[in-house]
């Protein structure tokens, strides 16, 4: 049976219960500012194995180690000057740094998929407090079945993972709604592995130059970036300028779409044309559209700037050809 504890009405109780589950070597689903994570003690081999099992995630796809301070991160990875300045500027927040791994051990080998690097980030809010309370790093991928849409509410987690997880901490809807921006830093050079909740132009402004994007070797460097991902049941059709009656429509801003009145459903990701609002609503809107039974989710063009990079990345992956 899955227990759901509400961190908004019983903050202290939620921290205690989550800590107890983590100490017993089991994973727990927790809210972060980006998406819900399936968190486990990064030093507990059993917990890390369970995370991969629950998600059906390939062992070759490494996890992010969540920490509560830069000092704690330093136990796990080596920081150069660039990494340190990015951490100081953007943590806690939606930025993940892939850095040379320091710490060894069976659980860490599993979590990092045997790579010489480890991804680290300090999340905001409840999850950070939980790590502080727990005293060690938490491995936490998004709390969804591998390849499916990421959860931005406790209900999404429950619907997606069902009885596979014992405890879900409900912290309300995630404010950012897309996963963290992932960058790899090596010898003071920064490469973008995944656009996400931190606008890349803010990173570029901070480091004073543009960031290289790893597209081709991303598949090798970051196995989670494989094409088909974030997949709802329905097919996804991008850059739609018209919509058909068996389709559900995701629109944006003041865009008018021919056929909208006959569509299965119409959801505007942001009437006022805010990419932040659209990012926060994206995954829920995909899940709602999927529930209408539409064969296809048609999505209007979304501007390719700011958080639009992350939105377009997730949409492209959800539209990619599927293996099964
Ligand atoms: O916002 C987020 O990042 C959320 C919340 C829960 O923190 N977590 C999340 O984790 O999205 P996950 O596992 O769904 O995505 C992590 C991404 C994957 O694409 C993975 O391949 C990549 O980060 N990654 C992790 N460790 C890596 C490493 N050492 N080198 C390259 N890529 C890495
Ligand atoms: Mg994920």
mmCIF file of C-alpha atoms and ligand atoms in Angstrom:
data_model
loop_
_atom_site.group_PDB
_atom_site.id
_atom_site.type_symbol
_atom_site.label_atom_id
_atom_site.label_comp_id
_atom_site.label_asym_id
_atom_site.label_seq_id
_atom_site.Cartn_x
_atom_site.Cartn_y
_atom_site.Cartn_z
ATOM 1 C CA UNK A 1 0.000 0.000 0.000
ATOM 2 C CA UNK A 2 1.286 3.428 -0.878
ATOM 3 C CA UNK A 3 1.179 6.095 1.838
ATOM 4 C CA UNK A 4 0.863 9.743 0.841
ATOM 5 C CA UNK A 5 1.956 12.351 3.336
ATOM 6 C CA UNK A 6 1.224 16.037 2.733
ATOM 7 C CA UNK A 7 4.289 18.179 3.415
ATOM 8 C CA UNK A 8 2.210 21.368 3.267
ATOM 9 C CA UNK A 9 -0.035 20.467 6.199
ATOM 10 C CA UNK A 10 2.438 18.233 8.091
ATOM 11 C CA UNK A 11 5.912 19.394 7.157
ATOM 12 C CA UNK A 12 7.663 17.917 10.168
ATOM 13 C CA UNK A 13 5.814 14.607 9.903
ATOM 14 C CA UNK A 14 6.656 14.371 6.190
ATOM 15 C CA UNK A 15 10.360 14.936 6.881
ATOM 16 C CA UNK A 16 10.380 12.305 9.645
ATOM 17 C CA UNK A 17 8.511 9.692 7.621
ATOM 18 C CA UNK A 18 10.637 10.245 4.502
ATOM 19 C CA UNK A 19 13.846 10.043 6.567
ATOM 20 C CA UNK A 20 12.698 6.794 8.184
ATOM 21 C CA UNK A 21 11.984 5.184 4.787
ATOM 22 C CA UNK A 22 15.370 6.319 3.450
ATOM 23 C CA UNK A 23 17.141 4.947 6.555
ATOM 24 C CA UNK A 24 15.462 1.582 6.010
ATOM 25 C CA UNK A 25 17.089 1.458 2.564
ATOM 26 C CA UNK A 26 13.967 2.101 0.475
ATOM 27 C CA UNK A 27 13.182 4.814 -2.059
ATOM 28 C CA UNK A 28 10.625 7.565 -1.457
ATOM 29 C CA UNK A 29 8.955 9.905 -3.965
ATOM 30 C CA UNK A 30 9.586 13.562 -3.134
ATOM 31 C CA UNK A 31 8.723 16.956 -4.604
ATOM 32 C CA UNK A 32 11.441 19.181 -6.048
ATOM 33 C CA UNK A 33 11.063 22.546 -7.769
ATOM 34 C CA UNK A 34 11.483 20.850 -11.179
ATOM 35 C CA UNK A 35 9.636 17.496 -11.109
ATOM 36 C CA UNK A 36 8.980 14.805 -8.492
ATOM 37 C CA UNK A 37 11.980 12.564 -7.828
ATOM 38 C CA UNK A 38 12.253 8.935 -6.750
ATOM 39 C CA UNK A 39 14.894 9.360 -4.069
ATOM 40 C CA UNK A 40 17.135 6.822 -2.378
ATOM 41 C CA UNK A 41 20.254 6.876 -0.162
ATOM 42 C CA UNK A 42 23.159 7.138 -2.609
ATOM 43 C CA UNK A 43 25.228 4.928 -0.284
ATOM 44 C CA UNK A 44 22.658 2.113 -0.104
ATOM 45 C CA UNK A 45 23.083 -0.429 -2.884
ATOM 46 C CA UNK A 46 19.602 -1.871 -2.295
ATOM 47 C CA UNK A 47 17.915 1.527 -2.613
ATOM 48 C CA UNK A 48 19.726 2.305 -5.869
ATOM 49 C CA UNK A 49 18.855 -1.114 -7.327
ATOM 50 C CA UNK A 50 15.197 -0.572 -6.386
ATOM 51 C CA UNK A 51 15.144 2.831 -8.125
ATOM 52 C CA UNK A 52 16.325 1.263 -11.400
ATOM 53 C CA UNK A 53 13.879 -1.628 -10.937
ATOM 54 C CA UNK A 54 10.844 0.526 -10.107
ATOM 55 C CA UNK A 55 11.440 2.787 -13.108
ATOM 56 C CA UNK A 56 12.434 -0.024 -15.465
ATOM 57 C CA UNK A 57 15.461 2.122 -16.189
ATOM 58 C CA UNK A 58 18.476 0.723 -18.062
ATOM 59 C CA UNK A 59 21.457 0.322 -15.711
ATOM 60 C CA UNK A 60 23.521 2.296 -18.241
ATOM 61 C CA UNK A 61 21.598 5.521 -17.497
ATOM 62 C CA UNK A 62 23.195 7.316 -14.506
ATOM 63 C CA UNK A 63 21.299 9.090 -11.707
ATOM 64 C CA UNK A 64 21.687 12.586 -10.284
ATOM 65 C CA UNK A 65 23.059 12.843 -6.726
ATOM 66 C CA UNK A 66 21.076 15.505 -4.838
ATOM 67 C CA UNK A 67 22.898 17.283 -2.018
ATOM 68 C CA UNK A 68 22.023 20.026 0.456
ATOM 69 C CA UNK A 69 25.236 22.090 0.280
ATOM 70 C CA UNK A 70 28.336 22.628 -1.840
ATOM 71 C CA UNK A 71 30.345 21.110 1.039
ATOM 72 C CA UNK A 72 28.309 17.935 0.725
ATOM 73 C CA UNK A 73 28.757 17.941 -3.065
ATOM 74 C CA UNK A 74 32.529 18.173 -2.524
ATOM 75 C CA UNK A 75 32.426 14.767 -0.818
ATOM 76 C CA UNK A 76 31.234 13.247 -4.090
ATOM 77 C CA UNK A 77 32.844 15.238 -6.938
ATOM 78 C CA UNK A 78 35.763 17.533 -7.834
ATOM 79 C CA UNK A 79 34.891 21.185 -8.540
ATOM 80 C CA UNK A 80 37.045 23.393 -10.748
ATOM 81 C CA UNK A 81 36.683 27.211 -10.641
ATOM 82 C CA UNK A 82 33.975 27.278 -13.318
ATOM 83 C CA UNK A 83 31.913 24.583 -11.613
ATOM 84 C CA UNK A 84 32.223 26.391 -8.297
ATOM 85 C CA UNK A 85 31.096 29.713 -9.710
ATOM 86 C CA UNK A 86 28.065 28.094 -11.396
ATOM 87 C CA UNK A 87 27.163 26.270 -8.191
ATOM 88 C CA UNK A 88 27.446 29.505 -6.205
ATOM 89 C CA UNK A 89 25.325 31.399 -8.722
ATOM 90 C CA UNK A 90 22.528 28.911 -9.357
ATOM 91 C CA UNK A 91 22.213 26.530 -6.385
ATOM 92 C CA UNK A 92 19.817 25.693 -4.922
ATOM 93 C CA UNK A 93 18.054 25.511 -8.264
ATOM 94 C CA UNK A 94 17.359 23.701 -11.535
ATOM 95 C CA UNK A 95 20.983 23.187 -12.601
ATOM 96 C CA UNK A 96 22.765 19.820 -12.596
ATOM 97 C CA UNK A 97 26.548 19.719 -12.907
ATOM 98 C CA UNK A 98 28.272 16.613 -14.279
ATOM 99 C CA UNK A 99 31.701 16.583 -12.650
ATOM 100 C CA UNK A 100 34.608 14.156 -12.101
ATOM 101 C CA UNK A 101 33.546 11.623 -9.479
ATOM 102 C CA UNK A 102 35.518 11.422 -6.257
ATOM 103 C CA UNK A 103 33.780 8.882 -4.119
ATOM 104 C CA UNK A 104 33.749 5.143 -4.827
ATOM 105 C CA UNK A 105 31.665 2.274 -3.457
ATOM 106 C CA UNK A 106 29.212 -0.258 -4.876
ATOM 107 C CA UNK A 107 26.133 1.983 -4.580
ATOM 108 C CA UNK A 108 27.874 4.913 -6.218
ATOM 109 C CA UNK A 109 29.133 2.703 -9.060
ATOM 110 C CA UNK A 110 25.528 1.696 -9.744
ATOM 111 C CA UNK A 111 24.151 5.225 -9.432
ATOM 112 C CA UNK A 112 26.748 6.651 -11.813
ATOM 113 C CA UNK A 113 26.457 3.683 -14.208
ATOM 114 C CA UNK A 114 30.183 3.110 -13.726
ATOM 115 C CA UNK A 115 31.109 6.460 -15.317
ATOM 116 C CA UNK A 116 34.059 8.493 -14.043
ATOM 117 C CA UNK A 117 31.684 11.437 -13.606
ATOM 118 C CA UNK A 118 28.719 12.044 -11.288
ATOM 119 C CA UNK A 119 25.816 14.470 -11.790
ATOM 120 C CA UNK A 120 25.082 16.641 -8.723
ATOM 121 C CA UNK A 121 22.583 19.352 -7.808
ATOM 122 C CA UNK A 122 21.109 21.160 -4.796
ATOM 123 C CA UNK A 123 17.319 21.225 -5.177
ATOM 124 C CA UNK A 124 15.022 23.820 -3.613
ATOM 125 C CA UNK A 125 12.476 23.408 -0.850
ATOM 126 C CA UNK A 126 11.372 20.209 0.873
ATOM 127 C CA UNK A 127 13.874 17.961 -0.897
ATOM 128 C CA UNK A 128 16.811 20.074 0.256
ATOM 129 C CA UNK A 129 15.550 20.038 3.829
ATOM 130 C CA UNK A 130 15.139 16.282 3.632
ATOM 131 C CA UNK A 131 18.755 15.842 2.513
ATOM 132 C CA UNK A 132 19.930 18.116 5.325
ATOM 133 C CA UNK A 133 17.931 16.037 7.779
ATOM 134 C CA UNK A 134 19.140 12.739 6.301
ATOM 135 C CA UNK A 135 22.742 13.903 6.201
ATOM 136 C CA UNK A 136 23.821 12.261 2.922
ATOM 137 C CA UNK A 137 23.280 12.520 -0.795
ATOM 138 C CA UNK A 138 20.103 11.232 -2.425
ATOM 139 C CA UNK A 139 20.090 9.649 -5.860
ATOM 140 C CA UNK A 140 16.871 10.790 -7.524
ATOM 141 C CA UNK A 141 15.712 10.366 -11.099
ATOM 142 C CA UNK A 142 12.268 11.672 -12.068
ATOM 143 C CA UNK A 143 9.575 9.553 -10.365
ATOM 144 C CA UNK A 144 8.080 8.032 -13.523
ATOM 145 C CA UNK A 145 8.384 4.786 -15.452
ATOM 146 C CA UNK A 146 11.385 5.108 -17.748
ATOM 147 C CA UNK A 147 10.471 6.745 -21.062
ATOM 148 C CA UNK A 148 7.154 8.136 -19.802
ATOM 149 C CA UNK A 149 6.060 11.688 -18.976
ATOM 150 C CA UNK A 150 7.718 13.110 -15.832
ATOM 151 C CA UNK A 151 5.464 13.804 -12.817
ATOM 152 C CA UNK A 152 4.797 17.329 -11.588
ATOM 153 C CA UNK A 153 2.318 16.376 -8.857
ATOM 154 C CA UNK A 154 1.897 13.642 -6.245
ATOM 155 C CA UNK A 155 -1.143 12.373 -8.170
ATOM 156 C CA UNK A 156 1.006 11.934 -11.306
ATOM 157 C CA UNK A 157 3.472 9.873 -9.254
ATOM 158 C CA UNK A 158 0.707 7.727 -7.823
ATOM 159 C CA UNK A 159 -0.851 7.168 -11.250
ATOM 160 C CA UNK A 160 2.494 6.373 -12.842
ATOM 161 C CA UNK A 161 4.164 4.223 -10.194
ATOM 162 C CA UNK A 162 1.124 2.842 -8.354
ATOM 163 C CA UNK A 163 2.077 0.370 -5.641
ATOM 164 C CA UNK A 164 5.728 0.226 -6.654
ATOM 165 C CA UNK A 165 6.627 2.951 -4.166
ATOM 166 C CA UNK A 166 5.789 2.858 -0.443
ATOM 167 C CA UNK A 167 5.769 6.580 0.373
ATOM 168 C CA UNK A 168 4.944 9.663 -1.679
ATOM 169 C CA UNK A 169 5.514 13.099 -0.148
ATOM 170 C CA UNK A 170 2.972 15.556 -1.562
ATOM 171 C CA UNK A 171 4.404 19.059 -1.838
ATOM 172 C CA UNK A 172 1.874 20.369 -4.346
ATOM 173 C CA UNK A 173 2.522 21.139 -7.997
ATOM 174 C CA UNK A 174 6.175 21.669 -9.006
ATOM 175 C CA UNK A 175 6.879 25.342 -9.712
ATOM 176 C CA UNK A 176 9.201 24.873 -12.692
ATOM 177 C CA UNK A 177 7.679 21.745 -14.196
ATOM 178 C CA UNK A 178 10.542 20.577 -16.440
ATOM 179 C CA UNK A 179 13.694 18.824 -15.239
ATOM 180 C CA UNK A 180 16.951 20.582 -14.438
ATOM 181 C CA UNK A 181 19.372 21.850 -17.063
ATOM 182 C CA UNK A 182 22.297 19.387 -17.202
ATOM 183 C CA UNK A 183 25.803 20.621 -18.062
ATOM 184 C CA UNK A 184 29.094 18.765 -18.019
ATOM 185 C CA UNK A 185 32.155 20.669 -16.901
ATOM 186 C CA UNK A 186 35.555 19.412 -17.768
ATOM 187 C CA UNK A 187 38.760 21.443 -17.495
ATOM 188 C CA UNK A 188 36.774 24.654 -17.141
ATOM 189 C CA UNK A 189 34.751 24.006 -20.340
ATOM 190 C CA UNK A 190 30.991 23.768 -20.075
ATOM 191 C CA UNK A 191 28.852 21.602 -22.418
ATOM 192 C CA UNK A 192 25.060 21.410 -22.419
ATOM 193 C CA UNK A 193 23.752 17.830 -22.113
ATOM 194 C CA UNK A 194 20.058 18.647 -21.476
ATOM 195 C CA UNK A 195 18.205 21.957 -21.698
ATOM 196 C CA UNK A 196 15.946 22.344 -18.661
ATOM 197 C CA UNK A 197 14.522 24.591 -15.990
ATOM 198 C CA UNK A 198 17.475 26.992 -15.906
ATOM 199 C CA UNK A 199 17.483 29.230 -18.978
ATOM 200 C CA UNK A 200 20.731 28.521 -20.881
ATOM 201 C CA UNK A 201 21.154 32.233 -21.685
ATOM 202 C CA UNK A 202 21.507 32.906 -17.932
ATOM 203 C CA UNK A 203 24.304 30.353 -17.782
ATOM 204 C CA UNK A 204 25.964 31.882 -20.824
ATOM 205 C CA UNK A 205 25.732 35.370 -19.343
ATOM 206 C CA UNK A 206 27.359 34.078 -16.176
ATOM 207 C CA UNK A 207 30.311 32.393 -17.928
ATOM 208 C CA UNK A 208 30.651 35.115 -20.557
ATOM 209 C CA UNK A 209 30.497 32.892 -23.641
ATOM 210 C CA UNK A 210 28.173 30.521 -25.444
ATOM 211 C CA UNK A 211 27.832 26.932 -24.362
ATOM 212 C CA UNK A 212 28.578 24.024 -26.653
ATOM 213 C CA UNK A 213 25.631 21.655 -27.105
ATOM 214 C CA UNK A 214 26.365 17.962 -27.171
ATOM 215 C CA UNK A 215 23.847 16.628 -29.625
ATOM 216 C CA UNK A 216 25.437 13.702 -31.443
ATOM 217 C CA UNK A 217 27.468 12.273 -28.668
ATOM 218 C CA UNK A 218 24.818 13.162 -26.131
ATOM 219 C CA UNK A 219 23.381 9.711 -26.705
ATOM 220 C CA UNK A 220 26.644 8.221 -25.529
ATOM 221 C CA UNK A 221 27.481 10.845 -22.944
ATOM 222 C CA UNK A 222 24.034 10.988 -21.398
ATOM 223 C CA UNK A 223 22.114 7.816 -22.088
ATOM 224 C CA UNK A 224 18.876 9.308 -20.713
ATOM 225 C CA UNK A 225 18.800 11.586 -23.689
ATOM 226 C CA UNK A 226 17.887 8.783 -26.071
ATOM 227 C CA UNK A 227 15.302 9.802 -28.652
ATOM 228 C CA UNK A 228 11.961 8.386 -27.464
ATOM 229 C CA UNK A 229 11.190 9.738 -24.004
ATOM 230 C CA UNK A 230 8.403 11.629 -22.228
ATOM 231 C CA UNK A 231 6.041 9.472 -24.257
ATOM 232 C CA UNK A 232 2.302 9.630 -23.573
ATOM 233 C CA UNK A 233 0.073 6.829 -24.925
ATOM 234 C CA UNK A 234 -1.087 8.980 -27.840
ATOM 235 C CA UNK A 235 1.245 9.960 -30.677
ATOM 236 C CA UNK A 236 2.507 13.536 -30.607
ATOM 237 C CA UNK A 237 2.392 15.813 -33.681
ATOM 238 C CA UNK A 238 4.514 18.950 -33.524
ATOM 239 C CA UNK A 239 4.225 22.390 -35.152
ATOM 240 C CA UNK A 240 0.525 21.867 -35.785
ATOM 241 C CA UNK A 241 -1.296 24.719 -37.541
ATOM 242 C CA UNK A 242 -4.580 22.807 -37.747
ATOM 243 C CA UNK A 243 -6.145 20.079 -35.646
ATOM 244 C CA UNK A 244 -8.321 17.071 -36.576
ATOM 245 C CA UNK A 245 -11.398 15.799 -34.668
ATOM 246 C CA UNK A 246 -9.669 12.710 -33.207
ATOM 247 C CA UNK A 247 -6.815 14.844 -31.847
ATOM 248 C CA UNK A 248 -6.248 16.724 -28.567
ATOM 249 C CA UNK A 249 -4.686 20.161 -28.987
ATOM 250 C CA UNK A 250 -1.998 21.912 -26.950
ATOM 251 C CA UNK A 251 -1.823 25.547 -27.889
ATOM 252 C CA UNK A 252 0.176 28.561 -26.669
ATOM 253 C CA UNK A 253 -0.500 32.296 -26.437
ATOM 254 C CA UNK A 254 -2.918 33.903 -28.858
ATOM 255 C CA UNK A 255 -2.281 31.337 -31.589
ATOM 256 C CA UNK A 256 -5.502 30.370 -33.410
ATOM 257 C CA UNK A 257 -5.718 26.857 -34.823
ATOM 258 C CA UNK A 258 -8.082 25.715 -37.577
ATOM 259 C CA UNK A 259 -10.400 22.917 -36.438
ATOM 260 C CA UNK A 260 -9.959 23.645 -32.702
ATOM 261 C CA UNK A 261 -13.717 23.633 -32.027
ATOM 262 C CA UNK A 262 -13.982 19.986 -33.161
ATOM 263 C CA UNK A 263 -10.866 18.704 -31.334
ATOM 264 C CA UNK A 264 -11.196 16.192 -28.436
ATOM 265 C CA UNK A 265 -9.786 18.816 -26.090
ATOM 266 C CA UNK A 266 -8.001 22.154 -26.242
ATOM 267 C CA UNK A 267 -5.536 23.285 -23.571
ATOM 268 C CA UNK A 268 -3.622 26.538 -23.745
ATOM 269 C CA UNK A 269 -0.211 26.115 -22.057
ATOM 270 C CA UNK A 270 -0.137 29.863 -21.415
ATOM 271 C CA UNK A 271 -2.801 32.269 -22.607
ATOM 272 C CA UNK A 272 -0.468 35.195 -21.908
ATOM 273 C CA UNK A 273 2.371 33.548 -23.854
ATOM 274 C CA UNK A 274 4.690 32.934 -20.879
ATOM 275 C CA UNK A 275 7.224 30.157 -21.498
ATOM 276 C CA UNK A 276 7.677 29.718 -17.721
ATOM 277 C CA UNK A 277 3.963 29.064 -17.325
ATOM 278 C CA UNK A 278 3.964 26.756 -20.358
ATOM 279 C CA UNK A 279 6.878 24.735 -18.898
ATOM 280 C CA UNK A 280 5.095 24.405 -15.567
ATOM 281 C CA UNK A 281 1.953 23.097 -17.300
ATOM 282 C CA UNK A 282 3.468 20.976 -20.059
ATOM 283 C CA UNK A 283 3.600 17.496 -18.505
ATOM 284 C CA UNK A 284 0.197 17.778 -16.827
ATOM 285 C CA UNK A 285 -1.319 18.995 -20.099
ATOM 286 C CA UNK A 286 0.175 15.996 -21.939
ATOM 287 C CA UNK A 287 -1.289 13.615 -19.367
ATOM 288 C CA UNK A 288 -4.710 15.297 -19.507
ATOM 289 C CA UNK A 289 -4.685 15.233 -23.331
ATOM 290 C CA UNK A 290 -3.745 11.549 -23.222
ATOM 291 C CA UNK A 291 -6.724 10.781 -20.984
ATOM 292 C CA UNK A 292 -9.193 12.095 -23.590
ATOM 293 C CA UNK A 293 -8.456 8.965 -25.630
ATOM 294 C CA UNK A 294 -7.195 11.072 -28.550
ATOM 295 C CA UNK A 295 -5.113 9.167 -31.085
ATOM 296 C CA UNK A 296 -2.742 12.095 -31.394
ATOM 297 C CA UNK A 297 -1.766 15.153 -29.366
ATOM 298 C CA UNK A 298 -1.238 18.080 -31.748
ATOM 299 C CA UNK A 299 1.015 20.852 -30.454
ATOM 300 C CA UNK A 300 1.383 24.327 -31.962
ATOM 301 C CA UNK A 301 4.902 25.754 -32.513
ATOM 302 C CA UNK A 302 6.480 26.940 -29.246
ATOM 303 C CA UNK A 303 9.156 29.694 -29.438
ATOM 304 C CA UNK A 304 12.684 28.300 -29.305
ATOM 305 C CA UNK A 305 14.060 30.707 -26.696
ATOM 306 C CA UNK A 306 14.462 30.739 -22.902
ATOM 307 C CA UNK A 307 12.531 27.847 -21.346
ATOM 308 C CA UNK A 308 11.183 27.164 -24.854
ATOM 309 C CA UNK A 309 14.405 25.201 -25.447
ATOM 310 C CA UNK A 310 13.494 22.726 -22.714
ATOM 311 C CA UNK A 311 9.836 22.611 -23.795
ATOM 312 C CA UNK A 312 10.770 21.898 -27.420
ATOM 313 C CA UNK A 313 13.324 19.295 -26.339
ATOM 314 C CA UNK A 314 10.697 17.381 -24.299
ATOM 315 C CA UNK A 315 8.115 17.691 -27.087
ATOM 316 C CA UNK A 316 10.563 16.431 -29.722
ATOM 317 C CA UNK A 317 11.410 13.431 -27.605
ATOM 318 C CA UNK A 318 7.759 12.664 -26.911
ATOM 319 C CA UNK A 319 7.127 12.743 -30.671
ATOM 320 C CA UNK A 320 10.133 10.556 -31.551
ATOM 321 C CA UNK A 321 9.543 7.116 -33.094
ATOM 322 C CA UNK A 322 8.948 4.465 -30.425
ATOM 323 C CA UNK A 323 10.628 1.129 -30.261
ATOM 324 C CA UNK A 324 7.608 -0.854 -29.069
HETATM 325 O O1 LIG B 1 15.199 18.115 -12.318
HETATM 326 C C1 LIG B 1 15.775 17.027 -12.362
HETATM 327 O O2 LIG B 1 16.901 16.896 -12.853
HETATM 328 C C2 LIG B 1 15.020 15.819 -11.781
HETATM 329 C C3 LIG B 1 14.791 16.063 -10.295
HETATM 330 C C4 LIG B 1 14.188 14.879 -9.604
HETATM 331 O O3 LIG B 1 15.985 16.457 -9.689
HETATM 332 N N1 LIG B 1 15.765 14.622 -12.000
HETATM 333 C C5 LIG B 1 15.901 14.055 -13.220
HETATM 334 O O4 LIG B 1 16.622 12.885 -13.226
HETATM 335 O O5 LIG B 1 15.425 14.537 -14.224
HETATM 336 P P1 LIG B 1 16.634 11.875 -14.471
HETATM 337 O O6 LIG B 1 17.376 10.687 -13.998
HETATM 338 O O7 LIG B 1 15.266 11.675 -14.939
HETATM 339 O O8 LIG B 1 17.515 12.638 -15.519
HETATM 340 C C6 LIG B 1 18.904 12.821 -15.295
HETATM 341 C C7 LIG B 1 19.622 13.046 -16.602
HETATM 342 C C8 LIG B 1 19.587 11.813 -17.486
HETATM 343 O O9 LIG B 1 19.414 12.238 -18.825
HETATM 344 C C9 LIG B 1 20.958 11.185 -17.285
HETATM 345 O O10 LIG B 1 21.384 10.431 -18.389
HETATM 346 C C10 LIG B 1 21.811 12.427 -17.074
HETATM 347 O O11 LIG B 1 20.998 13.312 -16.327
HETATM 348 N N2 LIG B 1 23.021 12.106 -16.296
HETATM 349 C C11 LIG B 1 23.102 11.706 -15.014
HETATM 350 N N3 LIG B 1 24.373 11.452 -14.662
HETATM 351 C C12 LIG B 1 25.138 11.716 -15.746
HETATM 352 C C13 LIG B 1 26.550 11.656 -16.020
HETATM 353 N N4 LIG B 1 27.421 11.261 -15.104
HETATM 354 N N5 LIG B 1 26.958 12.000 -17.263
HETATM 355 C C14 LIG B 1 26.068 12.403 -18.201
HETATM 356 N N6 LIG B 1 24.736 12.477 -18.008
HETATM 357 C C15 LIG B 1 24.273 12.150 -16.803
HETATM 358 MG MG1 LIG B 2 13.666 11.378 -16.182
#
